[in-house]
PDB file of C-alpha atoms in Angstrom:
ATOM      1  CA  MET B   1      95.749-111.253  36.277  1.00  0.00           C
ATOM      2  CA  GLU B   2      98.599-113.662  35.577  1.00  0.00           C
ATOM      3  CA  VAL B   3     101.528-111.621  33.767  1.00  0.00           C
ATOM      4  CA  SER B   4     104.499-113.182  32.400  1.00  0.00           C
ATOM      5  CA  VAL B   5     106.741-111.047  30.910  1.00  0.00           C
ATOM      6  CA  GLU B   6     110.037-112.369  28.224  1.00  0.00           C
ATOM      7  CA  SER B   7     112.494-109.879  26.681  1.00  0.00           C
ATOM      8  CA  THR B   8     112.186-109.859  23.438  1.00  0.00           C
ATOM      9  CA  GLY B   9     115.210-107.409  22.301  1.00  0.00           C
ATOM     10  CA  ALA B  10     117.303-105.469  23.730  1.00  0.00           C
ATOM     11  CA  LEU B  11     113.997-102.448  24.129  1.00  0.00           C
ATOM     12  CA  GLU B  12     110.947-104.787  22.893  1.00  0.00           C
ATOM     13  CA  ARG B  13     108.531-107.077  25.467  1.00  0.00           C
ATOM     14  CA  ARG B  14     106.316-109.507  25.093  1.00  0.00           C
ATOM     15  CA  MET B  15     103.869-109.578  27.865  1.00  0.00           C
ATOM     16  CA  ARG B  16     100.995-112.274  28.240  1.00  0.00           C
ATOM     17  CA  VAL B  17      97.922-111.603  30.297  1.00  0.00           C
ATOM     18  CA  GLN B  18      95.790-113.779  31.642  1.00  0.00           C
ATOM     19  CA  ILE B  19      92.547-113.101  33.554  1.00  0.00           C
ATOM     20  CA  PRO B  20      89.891-115.656  35.790  1.00  0.00           C
ATOM     21  CA  SER B  21      86.772-116.535  33.513  1.00  0.00           C
ATOM     22  CA  GLU B  22      85.038-114.943  36.580  1.00  0.00           C
ATOM     23  CA  GLN B  23      85.950-111.716  36.396  1.00  0.00           C
ATOM     24  CA  VAL B  24      84.994-111.418  33.037  1.00  0.00           C
ATOM     25  CA  GLU B  25      81.516-113.335  33.081  1.00  0.00           C
ATOM     26  CA  SER B  26      81.151-111.083  36.499  1.00  0.00           C
ATOM     27  CA  GLU B  27      81.580-108.502  34.243  1.00  0.00           C
ATOM     28  CA  VAL B  28      79.147-109.556  31.450  1.00  0.00           C
ATOM     29  CA  ASP B  29      76.449-110.435  33.872  1.00  0.00           C
ATOM     30  CA  LYS B  30      76.544-107.700  35.687  1.00  0.00           C
ATOM     31  CA  ARG B  31      76.224-104.995  32.544  1.00  0.00           C
ATOM     32  CA  LEU B  32      73.722-107.440  31.233  1.00  0.00           C
ATOM     33  CA  GLN B  33      71.434-106.913  34.531  1.00  0.00           C
ATOM     34  CA  SER B  34      72.065-103.063  33.648  1.00  0.00           C
ATOM     35  CA  VAL B  35      71.389-103.546  30.302  1.00  0.00           C
ATOM     36  CA  GLY B  36      68.108-105.868  31.627  1.00  0.00           C
ATOM     37  CA  GLN B  37      66.652-102.980  33.328  1.00  0.00           C
ATOM     38  CA  ARG B  38      66.344-100.313  30.342  1.00  0.00           C
ATOM     39  CA  ALA B  39      66.642-102.589  27.772  1.00  0.00           C
ATOM     40  CA  LYS B  40      62.786-102.236  25.627  1.00  0.00           C
ATOM     41  CA  LEU B  41      61.568-106.095  23.472  1.00  0.00           C
ATOM     42  CA  LYS B  42      57.977-106.578  22.427  1.00  0.00           C
ATOM     43  CA  GLY B  43      56.418-108.312  24.587  1.00  0.00           C
ATOM     44  CA  PHE B  44      57.572-107.285  28.281  1.00  0.00           C
ATOM     45  CA  ARG B  45      57.440-104.593  29.803  1.00  0.00           C
ATOM     46  CA  PRO B  46      60.364-102.188  30.590  1.00  0.00           C
ATOM     47  CA  GLY B  47      62.654-103.351  33.267  1.00  0.00           C
ATOM     48  CA  LYS B  48      61.053-107.036  33.126  1.00  0.00           C
ATOM     49  CA  VAL B  49      62.152-108.961  30.790  1.00  0.00           C
ATOM     50  CA  PRO B  50      64.061-112.401  31.400  1.00  0.00           C
ATOM     51  CA  MET B  51      67.337-112.672  31.872  1.00  0.00           C
ATOM     52  CA  LYS B  52      67.735-115.503  29.714  1.00  0.00           C
ATOM     53  CA  VAL B  53      66.680-113.076  26.779  1.00  0.00           C
ATOM     54  CA  VAL B  54      68.995-110.417  27.940  1.00  0.00           C
ATOM     55  CA  ARG B  55      71.394-112.783  27.140  1.00  0.00           C
ATOM     56  CA  GLN B  56      70.234-113.950  23.673  1.00  0.00           C
ATOM     57  CA  GLN B  57      69.243-110.306  22.955  1.00  0.00           C
ATOM     58  CA  TYR B  58      72.592-108.304  23.769  1.00  0.00           C
ATOM     59  CA  GLY B  59      75.453-110.796  25.060  1.00  0.00           C
ATOM     60  CA  ALA B  60      77.800-111.265  22.005  1.00  0.00           C
ATOM     61  CA  GLU B  61      77.637-106.965  22.675  1.00  0.00           C
ATOM     62  CA  VAL B  62      77.969-106.610  25.845  1.00  0.00           C
ATOM     63  CA  ARG B  63      80.724-109.495  25.760  1.00  0.00           C
ATOM     64  CA  GLN B  64      82.758-106.830  23.352  1.00  0.00           C
ATOM     65  CA  ASP B  65      82.441-104.454  25.341  1.00  0.00           C
ATOM     66  CA  VAL B  66      83.599-106.049  28.310  1.00  0.00           C
ATOM     67  CA  VAL B  67      86.759-107.549  26.665  1.00  0.00           C
ATOM     68  CA  ARG B  68      87.563-104.029  24.911  1.00  0.00           C
ATOM     69  CA  ASP B  69      87.104-102.543  28.473  1.00  0.00           C
ATOM     70  CA  LEU B  70      89.447-105.005  29.928  1.00  0.00           C
ATOM     71  CA  LEU B  71      91.738-105.154  27.521  1.00  0.00           C
ATOM     72  CA  GLN B  72      92.289-101.311  28.084  1.00  0.00           C
ATOM     73  CA  SER B  73      92.121-101.734  32.169  1.00  0.00           C
ATOM     74  CA  SER B  74      94.504-104.375  32.696  1.00  0.00           C
ATOM     75  CA  TRP B  75      97.073-103.131  29.983  1.00  0.00           C
ATOM     76  CA  VAL B  76      97.473-100.958  32.572  1.00  0.00           C
ATOM     77  CA  ASP B  77      97.447-102.259  35.701  1.00  0.00           C
ATOM     78  CA  ALA B  78     100.234-105.274  33.422  1.00  0.00           C
ATOM     79  CA  ILE B  79     102.687-102.791  33.546  1.00  0.00           C
ATOM     80  CA  LYS B  80     102.031-101.081  36.731  1.00  0.00           C
ATOM     81  CA  GLU B  81     102.850-104.744  38.582  1.00  0.00           C
ATOM     82  CA  GLN B  82     105.647-105.546  36.022  1.00  0.00           C
ATOM     83  CA  GLN B  83     107.481-101.915  37.230  1.00  0.00           C
ATOM     84  CA  LEU B  84     107.303-101.221  33.438  1.00  0.00           C
ATOM     85  CA  GLU B  85     108.252 -98.041  31.093  1.00  0.00           C
ATOM     86  CA  PRO B  86     106.235 -98.747  27.471  1.00  0.00           C
ATOM     87  CA  ALA B  87     108.082 -96.295  24.875  1.00  0.00           C
ATOM     88  CA  GLY B  88     104.090 -96.297  23.376  1.00  0.00           C
ATOM     89  CA  GLY B  89     101.209 -97.960  22.910  1.00  0.00           C
ATOM     90  CA  PRO B  90     101.045-101.511  22.609  1.00  0.00           C
ATOM     91  CA  LYS B  91     100.285-104.570  19.348  1.00  0.00           C
ATOM     92  CA  ILE B  92      97.796-106.308  21.055  1.00  0.00           C
ATOM     93  CA  ASP B  93      97.840-110.365  19.998  1.00  0.00           C
ATOM     94  CA  ASP B  94      96.504-114.310  20.714  1.00  0.00           C
ATOM     95  CA  ILE B  95      93.294-112.589  21.866  1.00  0.00           C
ATOM     96  CA  SER B  96      91.080-115.536  23.646  1.00  0.00           C
ATOM     97  CA  ALA B  97      88.001-114.206  25.455  1.00  0.00           C
ATOM     98  CA  GLU B  98      85.120-118.098  24.691  1.00  0.00           C
ATOM     99  CA  PRO B  99      82.812-117.787  27.471  1.00  0.00           C
ATOM    100  CA  GLY B 100      83.881-119.748  30.378  1.00  0.00           C
ATOM    101  CA  SER B 101      87.636-119.873  29.029  1.00  0.00           C
ATOM    102  CA  ASN B 102      89.748-117.478  31.070  1.00  0.00           C
ATOM    103  CA  MET B 103      90.735-114.243  28.669  1.00  0.00           C
ATOM    104  CA  GLU B 104      94.023-113.706  27.273  1.00  0.00           C
ATOM    105  CA  TYR B 105      96.234-111.680  25.878  1.00  0.00           C
ATOM    106  CA  THR B 106      99.724-110.944  24.360  1.00  0.00           C
ATOM    107  CA  ALA B 107     100.741-107.314  24.245  1.00  0.00           C
ATOM    108  CA  ILE B 108     103.744-106.702  22.739  1.00  0.00           C
ATOM    109  CA  PHE B 109     106.092-103.205  23.155  1.00  0.00           C
ATOM    110  CA  GLU B 110     108.991-101.619  23.995  1.00  0.00           C
ATOM    111  CA  VAL B 111     110.490 -99.554  27.075  1.00  0.00           C
ATOM    112  CA  TYR B 112     112.681 -97.186  27.277  1.00  0.00           C
ATOM    113  CA  PRO B 113     116.624 -97.765  27.469  1.00  0.00           C
ATOM    114  CA  GLU B 114     117.957 -97.254  30.542  1.00  0.00           C
ATOM    115  CA  ILE B 115     120.576 -94.451  30.100  1.00  0.00           C
ATOM    116  CA  LYS B 116     123.475 -93.763  32.687  1.00  0.00           C
ATOM    117  CA  VAL B 117     125.813 -90.601  32.768  1.00  0.00           C
ATOM    118  CA  ASP B 118     128.751 -90.907  34.533  1.00  0.00           C
ATOM    119  CA  ASN B 119     130.291 -87.837  35.888  1.00  0.00           C
ATOM    120  CA  VAL B 120     128.415 -85.897  35.853  1.00  0.00           C
ATOM    121  CA  ASP B 121     130.113 -83.441  38.370  1.00  0.00           C
ATOM    122  CA  LYS B 122     132.184 -82.905  35.590  1.00  0.00           C
ATOM    123  CA  LEU B 123     129.609 -82.000  32.972  1.00  0.00           C
ATOM    124  CA  LYS B 124     129.439 -78.069  31.817  1.00  0.00           C
ATOM    125  CA  VAL B 125     126.161 -76.236  31.596  1.00  0.00           C
ATOM    126  CA  SER B 126     125.451 -73.567  29.295  1.00  0.00           C
ATOM    127  CA  ARG B 127     122.386 -71.109  30.525  1.00  0.00           C
ATOM    128  CA  PRO B 128     121.152 -70.033  27.289  1.00  0.00           C
ATOM    129  CA  GLU B 129     119.794 -66.179  27.288  1.00  0.00           C
ATOM    130  CA  VAL B 130     116.468 -66.135  25.630  1.00  0.00           C
ATOM    131  CA  GLU B 131     115.028 -62.628  24.529  1.00  0.00           C
ATOM    132  CA  ILE B 132     110.944 -63.062  24.338  1.00  0.00           C
ATOM    133  CA  GLN B 133     109.867 -60.700  21.206  1.00  0.00           C
ATOM    134  CA  PRO B 134     106.353 -59.611  21.055  1.00  0.00           C
ATOM    135  CA  ALA B 135     105.404 -62.013  18.350  1.00  0.00           C
ATOM    136  CA  ASP B 136     106.403 -64.999  20.509  1.00  0.00           C
ATOM    137  CA  ILE B 137     103.615 -62.955  22.960  1.00  0.00           C
ATOM    138  CA  ASP B 138     101.043 -63.373  20.272  1.00  0.00           C
ATOM    139  CA  SER B 139     101.646 -67.040  19.540  1.00  0.00           C
ATOM    140  CA  MET B 140     101.510 -67.909  22.583  1.00  0.00           C
ATOM    141  CA  LEU B 141      97.635 -65.850  23.343  1.00  0.00           C
ATOM    142  CA  GLU B 142      97.324 -67.348  20.666  1.00  0.00           C
ATOM    143  CA  ARG B 143      97.836 -71.101  21.455  1.00  0.00           C
ATOM    144  CA  LEU B 144      95.744 -69.991  25.004  1.00  0.00           C
ATOM    145  CA  ARG B 145      92.307 -69.174  23.028  1.00  0.00           C
ATOM    146  CA  GLU B 146      92.957 -72.114  21.213  1.00  0.00           C
ATOM    147  CA  GLN B 147      93.660 -74.178  23.636  1.00  0.00           C
ATOM    148  CA  ASN B 148      90.313 -72.703  25.611  1.00  0.00           C
ATOM    149  CA  ALA B 149      87.820 -73.405  22.621  1.00  0.00           C
ATOM    150  CA  SER B 150      84.479 -74.450  22.835  1.00  0.00           C
ATOM    151  CA  PHE B 151      81.696 -75.647  20.680  1.00  0.00           C
ATOM    152  CA  GLU B 152      78.234 -74.444  20.485  1.00  0.00           C
ATOM    153  CA  PRO B 153      76.097 -76.226  18.752  1.00  0.00           C
ATOM    154  CA  VAL B 154      74.238 -75.603  15.199  1.00  0.00           C
ATOM    155  CA  GLU B 155      72.161 -76.718  13.126  1.00  0.00           C
ATOM    156  CA  ARG B 156      73.921 -77.419   9.581  1.00  0.00           C
ATOM    157  CA  PRO B 157      75.816 -80.032   8.078  1.00  0.00           C
ATOM    158  CA  ALA B 158      78.852 -81.050   9.846  1.00  0.00           C
ATOM    159  CA  ALA B 159      82.026 -79.953   8.224  1.00  0.00           C
ATOM    160  CA  GLU B 160      85.652 -80.248   9.263  1.00  0.00           C
ATOM    161  CA  GLY B 161      86.939 -78.700  12.734  1.00  0.00           C
ATOM    162  CA  ASP B 162      83.178 -79.509  14.201  1.00  0.00           C
ATOM    163  CA  GLN B 163      82.252 -81.868  17.359  1.00  0.00           C
ATOM    164  CA  VAL B 164      80.292 -84.554  16.346  1.00  0.00           C
ATOM    165  CA  LYS B 165      78.973 -86.387  19.262  1.00  0.00           C
ATOM    166  CA  VAL B 166      77.368 -89.644  17.704  1.00  0.00           C
ATOM    167  CA  ASP B 167      76.974 -93.678  18.016  1.00  0.00           C
ATOM    168  CA  PHE B 168      78.648 -96.105  16.538  1.00  0.00           C
ATOM    169  CA  HIS B 169      79.116-100.402  15.451  1.00  0.00           C
ATOM    170  CA  GLY B 170      81.078-101.453  13.692  1.00  0.00           C
ATOM    171  CA  THR B 171      81.057-105.202  11.691  1.00  0.00           C
ATOM    172  CA  LYS B 172      83.706-107.005  10.358  1.00  0.00           C
ATOM    173  CA  ASP B 173      82.202-109.574   7.897  1.00  0.00           C
ATOM    174  CA  GLY B 174      78.983-108.944   9.023  1.00  0.00           C
ATOM    175  CA  LYS B 175      79.787-109.906  12.796  1.00  0.00           C
ATOM    176  CA  ALA B 176      80.455-106.967  15.629  1.00  0.00           C
ATOM    177  CA  PHE B 177      84.425-106.947  16.499  1.00  0.00           C
ATOM    178  CA  PRO B 178      85.868-105.463  19.766  1.00  0.00           C
ATOM    179  CA  GLY B 179      86.411-102.282  20.340  1.00  0.00           C
ATOM    180  CA  GLY B 180      83.407-101.099  17.020  1.00  0.00           C
ATOM    181  CA  HIS B 181      80.692 -99.814  19.158  1.00  0.00           C
ATOM    182  CA  GLY B 182      80.164 -96.426  20.934  1.00  0.00           C
ATOM    183  CA  GLU B 183      77.612 -94.264  22.575  1.00  0.00           C
ATOM    184  CA  ASN B 184      77.754 -90.605  22.530  1.00  0.00           C
ATOM    185  CA  VAL B 185      81.060 -90.604  21.167  1.00  0.00           C
ATOM    186  CA  ASP B 186      82.374 -86.382  20.788  1.00  0.00           C
ATOM    187  CA  VAL B 187      84.342 -86.573  17.283  1.00  0.00           C
ATOM    188  CA  VAL B 188      86.455 -83.170  16.267  1.00  0.00           C
ATOM    189  CA  LEU B 189      86.459 -84.050  12.271  1.00  0.00           C
ATOM    190  CA  GLY B 190      89.544 -83.514  11.226  1.00  0.00           C
ATOM    191  CA  GLU B 191      91.630 -83.953  13.902  1.00  0.00           C
ATOM    192  CA  GLY B 192      92.763 -87.270  12.742  1.00  0.00           C
ATOM    193  CA  ARG B 193      92.774 -89.117  16.437  1.00  0.00           C
ATOM    194  CA  MET B 194      89.879 -91.629  14.845  1.00  0.00           C
ATOM    195  CA  ILE B 195      90.874 -94.936  11.761  1.00  0.00           C
ATOM    196  CA  PRO B 196      91.471 -93.440   8.433  1.00  0.00           C
ATOM    197  CA  GLY B 197      87.884 -92.807   6.892  1.00  0.00           C
ATOM    198  CA  PHE B 198      85.343 -92.586   9.911  1.00  0.00           C
ATOM    199  CA  GLU B 199      85.749 -88.819  10.216  1.00  0.00           C
ATOM    200  CA  SER B 200      85.655 -87.967   6.614  1.00  0.00           C
ATOM    201  CA  GLY B 201      82.315 -90.617   6.659  1.00  0.00           C
ATOM    202  CA  ILE B 202      80.812 -88.124   9.562  1.00  0.00           C
ATOM    203  CA  GLU B 203      81.233 -85.323   7.692  1.00  0.00           C
ATOM    204  CA  GLY B 204      78.124 -83.327   6.007  1.00  0.00           C
ATOM    205  CA  MET B 205      75.983 -84.987   8.935  1.00  0.00           C
ATOM    206  CA  SER B 206      73.294 -83.126  10.247  1.00  0.00           C
ATOM    207  CA  ALA B 207      71.954 -84.515  13.847  1.00  0.00           C
ATOM    208  CA  GLY B 208      69.601 -87.362  13.790  1.00  0.00           C
ATOM    209  CA  GLU B 209      70.794 -88.679  10.521  1.00  0.00           C
ATOM    210  CA  GLU B 210      71.712 -91.866  10.162  1.00  0.00           C
ATOM    211  CA  ARG B 211      74.696 -93.418   7.626  1.00  0.00           C
ATOM    212  CA  ASP B 212      76.448 -96.163   6.567  1.00  0.00           C
ATOM    213  CA  ILE B 213      80.588 -96.193   5.901  1.00  0.00           C
ATOM    214  CA  GLU B 214      83.348 -98.239   4.948  1.00  0.00           C
ATOM    215  CA  VAL B 215      86.795 -98.429   5.851  1.00  0.00           C
ATOM    216  CA  THR B 216      89.825 -99.970   6.185  1.00  0.00           C
ATOM    217  CA  PHE B 217      91.818-100.978   9.011  1.00  0.00           C
ATOM    218  CA  PRO B 218      95.841 -99.600   9.014  1.00  0.00           C
ATOM    219  CA  ASP B 219      98.390-101.547   8.383  1.00  0.00           C
ATOM    220  CA  GLU B 220      99.492-100.561  11.836  1.00  0.00           C
ATOM    221  CA  TYR B 221      96.341-101.146  13.610  1.00  0.00           C
ATOM    222  CA  PRO B 222      97.027-102.249  17.012  1.00  0.00           C
ATOM    223  CA  VAL B 223      94.833-105.103  17.125  1.00  0.00           C
ATOM    224  CA  GLU B 224      96.254-107.691  14.896  1.00  0.00           C
ATOM    225  CA  ASP B 225      92.851-109.340  13.612  1.00  0.00           C
ATOM    226  CA  LEU B 226      91.888-106.157  11.965  1.00  0.00           C
ATOM    227  CA  LYS B 227      95.181-104.912  10.085  1.00  0.00           C
ATOM    228  CA  GLY B 228      94.779-103.732   7.150  1.00  0.00           C
ATOM    229  CA  GLN B 229      90.531-105.257   6.771  1.00  0.00           C
ATOM    230  CA  LYS B 230      87.600-103.528   5.766  1.00  0.00           C
ATOM    231  CA  ALA B 231      84.883-102.655   8.387  1.00  0.00           C
ATOM    232  CA  ASN B 232      81.222-101.128   7.803  1.00  0.00           C
ATOM    233  CA  PHE B 233      80.033 -98.939  10.471  1.00  0.00           C
ATOM    234  CA  HIS B 234      76.595 -98.175  11.272  1.00  0.00           C
ATOM    235  CA  LEU B 235      76.636 -93.753  11.952  1.00  0.00           C
ATOM    236  CA  LYS B 236      74.009 -91.500  14.305  1.00  0.00           C
ATOM    237  CA  ALA B 237      74.675 -88.232  14.383  1.00  0.00           C
ATOM    238  CA  HIS B 238      72.982 -86.961  17.500  1.00  0.00           C
ATOM    239  CA  GLU B 239      74.954 -83.815  17.658  1.00  0.00           C
ATOM    240  CA  VAL B 240      76.973 -80.692  15.601  1.00  0.00           C
ATOM    241  CA  ALA B 241      78.820 -78.157  16.947  1.00  0.00           C
ATOM    242  CA  GLU B 242      81.449 -75.447  16.126  1.00  0.00           C
ATOM    243  CA  ARG B 243      84.265 -74.820  17.858  1.00  0.00           C
ATOM    244  CA  ARG B 244      83.730 -70.647  19.348  1.00  0.00           C
ATOM    245  CA  VAL B 245      87.659 -68.963  20.189  1.00  0.00           C
ATOM    246  CA  PRO B 246      87.857 -66.241  23.007  1.00  0.00           C
ATOM    247  CA  GLY B 247      88.024 -63.258  21.204  1.00  0.00           C
ATOM    248  CA  ALA B 248      90.789 -60.560  22.695  1.00  0.00           C
ATOM    249  CA  GLY B 249      88.608 -59.480  25.132  1.00  0.00           C
ATOM    250  CA  ASP B 250      86.405 -62.545  26.614  1.00  0.00           C
ATOM    251  CA  ARG B 251      87.099 -64.049  29.180  1.00  0.00           C
TER     252      ARG B 251
END
């Protein structure tokens, strides 16, 4: 992996990352072999599908998954290699991942400023006095109960606060895109961790139900090609689970 970093401002950094094509293709081949062992295609016995057929059927989707995973892992490795401390997530731009060519992308992000404090020995520090009230204890206990909540499967449509295990497959203009595919992903409705419209699109689904939804990526989404763009997702719910908070006497 080759990494170059350019300072484009006091805190902004522009990092170009290049991953050898051999690494990309090796990972694609490894995953295709795994898919081939499980693939069920008409006219072939399970595990006996020729690799050429597996590549034709699943190659594009597998490559997208590999590119998505390499984006995440190489970003972490690159900032460690360059000894950088990002102040937030990067904006990924100029992604190039054509078969047979090196994978390249640009990550734009800000780093924490260097803060120097002189004459530390002359600083005066006041020790605060804190008095804990019964209400503070009740608040902390309630917070601990929330942190130790569990999810138990229920047989009803999903509602806000539920955890739904879903498969999703996203397309934009009829084509799949990196990061748009997931299997057995736990989504808690109402947490707002997914793009706008995704969690609300799951509401009302029951286990075993499939649904198609349309969402719009936010303008600040880190992938340039998806900013403000509409996308379609095919969803399949596997399980709906209800949040259960332990009671005062539970252990």
